[in-house]
Amino acid sequence: MLKEFFSRSKKRNSSKVHRNGNGGRPLSQEGNHIRHPYFTGLLAKTNVVIWSYDFVTGRMACSSGIEQLTGYRASDFETGKRIWQDLVFEEDRPGYEEKRKRANRGENIHHQYRIADASGTVRWVEEFISPKMDENQRVVRLDGFVAEVADPSVPGDPADLFSFHDPATGLGNRKMLEAKIASRLQDSPKRMFAVLLFQFDKLKSIAEVLGVKNEQKLLKILLDRLQDMKIPYDHLYRLDSTVFGLFLPNIRDEEEPKKTAQRMIANLEAPVPLEDYEFLFPVKIGISRYPNDGSAGEELINRAEIALNHAEDYGEERIKFYSPPWTSKRGMSFKRRWI
C-alpha cells in the first residue's frame, strides 16, 4: 500500500503546466488553514497537510487540507485512487524518490519539490517526514507535514515537525493534539468530538524500579490493548510521562465518550505480565467535549485536565466529565506538576 501510494507512477506531469510568479495560486484563507503558534516562520503562513502511514495496519490517513493544496479529495489518496508521486514534477521526481527511500530506512527528512495540482498549476511544497521505530528499530510508521511555500528559498524549520512527537513512544504530543483539534475544527466545525485524558497510576514509580527498557515494554503492552479496541494509533497522544490523550473526532452523542472510557478501563486494568511478575495500573479518565466545553484545542485540553484532576483513582468516580462550576485553579496546579 505505501509503495503504491508514494511510488506508483502511471502518468507523468507534463512541462505544459500553468505557472505564476509565486509558484502557484494563493490558497484560500478558508478550509484546512492552520494558524498555530508552534508552526513558526514560514509554516505559520501556509496551508498544512498532515499525513500518516502505519506499516503495521496498512492504514493511510491525511487531512482534508490536501484538497485545498491539490484539488483532489483526501479519500482519493487514502484508497489508492490517486497517487502522490503522480503529482510530483517530473524533474523533481528522482530527488523525491531518494528522500522517500531514506525515510523508509528511518531517517528524518526535510525537503522541497514541485507538484502539479488538478488544474495543472505548479506549486512549490515543503515536506517534513518523521519515521517512528519499534523496539527492534524497524520503521513502523511515517508521519509527515506538507505545506505550500511561496518562496522556496526560505526553508522552514524541521523542528516544527519533530517537536510534535514524544520521542519514547512515537505518539503525538500536546502540540500535535492541539494542531489536530485545530484542523478538525476547520474541517467540520459543526460536528461533535471529545478529548479524553487518561492517567496510569503508579506507572512512573514502577518504571523507576524496572528501568527505561522495561517501561517501554509496559507502555507497548498497554497501548496495544487500545489498538485491540480498534483505536487508531494516530488518535493517541502522550502529554507527559503518565498522562495520555485520546482524540475522538466524531461522536454521535454526549455519552459516547463515557462508553469508550469504560471500555478503556476494562482493557487497561487487566494485569500486565512482565519479567515473571504481573503489574496492575489503575486508570482514571477526564473528558471534555466540543462544543459544550470549549471552542479551541488548548481550552478543550485544559478542561479535560481539570476533569482528570477531579477523577478518583479507584471506584465509580474514575471517569469525570468537565463540569463548568469547577475552577481552573486546581487544574493549573495540576499542570505545574507535569514535565
JSON list of N, CA and C in Angstrom, two decimals, residues 19 21-22 107 114 125 145 153 178-179 198 217 245 316 325 339:
[
{"chain": "A", "resi": 19, "resn": "ARG", "atom": "N", "xyz": [2.07, 28.41, -14.86]},
{"chain": "A", "resi": 19, "resn": "ARG", "atom": "CA", "xyz": [2.94, 28.92, -13.80]},
{"chain": "A", "resi": 19, "resn": "ARG", "atom": "C", "xyz": [2.53, 30.34, -13.46]},
{"chain": "A", "resi": 21, "resn": "GLY", "atom": "N", "xyz": [3.92, 33.77, -10.66]},
{"chain": "A", "resi": 21, "resn": "GLY", "atom": "CA", "xyz": [5.12, 34.33, -10.08]},
{"chain": "A", "resi": 21, "resn": "GLY", "atom": "C", "xyz": [5.53, 33.71, -8.77]},
{"chain": "A", "resi": 22, "resn": "ASN", "atom": "N", "xyz": [4.59, 33.22, -7.99]},
{"chain": "A", "resi": 22, "resn": "ASN", "atom": "CA", "xyz": [4.95, 32.70, -6.67]},
{"chain": "A", "resi": 22, "resn": "ASN", "atom": "C", "xyz": [4.86, 31.18, -6.62]},
{"chain": "A", "resi": 107, "resn": "GLU", "atom": "N", "xyz": [15.22, 7.64, 8.47]},
{"chain": "A", "resi": 107, "resn": "GLU", "atom": "CA", "xyz": [15.86, 8.94, 8.52]},
{"chain": "A", "resi": 107, "resn": "GLU", "atom": "C", "xyz": [14.82, 10.06, 8.51]},
{"chain": "A", "resi": 114, "resn": "ARG", "atom": "N", "xyz": [8.36, 20.36, -6.36]},
{"chain": "A", "resi": 114, "resn": "ARG", "atom": "CA", "xyz": [7.19, 20.93, -7.02]},
{"chain": "A", "resi": 114, "resn": "ARG", "atom": "C", "xyz": [6.16, 19.85, -7.30]},
{"chain": "A", "resi": 125, "resn": "VAL", "atom": "N", "xyz": [6.20, 22.91, -2.72]},
{"chain": "A", "resi": 125, "resn": "VAL", "atom": "CA", "xyz": [5.80, 22.43, -1.41]},
{"chain": "A", "resi": 125, "resn": "VAL", "atom": "C", "xyz": [7.03, 22.07, -0.60]},
{"chain": "A", "resi": 145, "resn": "PHE", "atom": "N", "xyz": [4.22, 16.31, 7.34]},
{"chain": "A", "resi": 145, "resn": "PHE", "atom": "CA", "xyz": [3.52, 17.55, 7.06]},
{"chain": "A", "resi": 145, "resn": "PHE", "atom": "C", "xyz": [3.95, 18.00, 5.66]},
{"chain": "A", "resi": 153, "resn": "SER", "atom": "N", "xyz": [13.14, 29.64, -1.45]},
{"chain": "A", "resi": 153, "resn": "SER", "atom": "CA", "xyz": [14.49, 29.96, -0.97]},
{"chain": "A", "resi": 153, "resn": "SER", "atom": "C", "xyz": [14.52, 30.17, 0.54]},
{"chain": "A", "resi": 178, "resn": "GLU", "atom": "N", "xyz": [-3.14, 19.62, 19.86]},
{"chain": "A", "resi": 178, "resn": "GLU", "atom": "CA", "xyz": [-3.72, 20.94, 19.61]},
{"chain": "A", "resi": 178, "resn": "GLU", "atom": "C", "xyz": [-3.86, 21.21, 18.12]},
{"chain": "A", "resi": 179, "resn": "ALA", "atom": "N", "xyz": [-2.83, 20.83, 17.34]},
{"chain": "A", "resi": 179, "resn": "ALA", "atom": "CA", "xyz": [-2.89, 21.03, 15.89]},
{"chain": "A", "resi": 179, "resn": "ALA", "atom": "C", "xyz": [-3.98, 20.17, 15.26]},
{"chain": "A", "resi": 198, "resn": "PHE", "atom": "N", "xyz": [-6.16, 10.26, 29.97]},
{"chain": "A", "resi": 198, "resn": "PHE", "atom": "CA", "xyz": [-6.14, 9.15, 30.92]},
{"chain": "A", "resi": 198, "resn": "PHE", "atom": "C", "xyz": [-4.76, 9.02, 31.55]},
{"chain": "A", "resi": 217, "resn": "LYS", "atom": "N", "xyz": [8.41, -1.50, 27.35]},
{"chain": "A", "resi": 217, "resn": "LYS", "atom": "CA", "xyz": [7.68, -2.75, 27.14]},
{"chain": "A", "resi": 217, "resn": "LYS", "atom": "C", "xyz": [6.28, -2.66, 27.77]},
{"chain": "A", "resi": 245, "resn": "GLY", "atom": "N", "xyz": [-3.48, 10.97, 25.92]},
{"chain": "A", "resi": 245, "resn": "GLY", "atom": "CA", "xyz": [-4.71, 11.54, 25.38]},
{"chain": "A", "resi": 245, "resn": "GLY", "atom": "C", "xyz": [-5.28, 10.67, 24.28]},
{"chain": "A", "resi": 316, "resn": "GLU", "atom": "N", "xyz": [-16.18, 4.22, 41.21]},
{"chain": "A", "resi": 316, "resn": "GLU", "atom": "CA", "xyz": [-17.06, 4.70, 40.15]},
{"chain": "A", "resi": 316, "resn": "GLU", "atom": "C", "xyz": [-16.70, 6.09, 39.65]},
{"chain": "A", "resi": 325, "resn": "PRO", "atom": "N", "xyz": [-18.81, 24.49, 36.74]},
{"chain": "A", "resi": 325, "resn": "PRO", "atom": "CA", "xyz": [-18.56, 25.15, 38.03]},
{"chain": "A", "resi": 325, "resn": "PRO", "atom": "C", "xyz": [-17.15, 24.96, 38.56]},
{"chain": "A", "resi": 339, "resn": "ILE", "atom": "N", "xyz": [5.75, 17.44, 33.54]},
{"chain": "A", "resi": 339, "resn": "ILE", "atom": "CA", "xyz": [7.08, 17.66, 32.99]},
{"chain": "A", "resi": 339, "resn": "ILE", "atom": "C", "xyz": [6.97, 18.58, 31.79]}
]
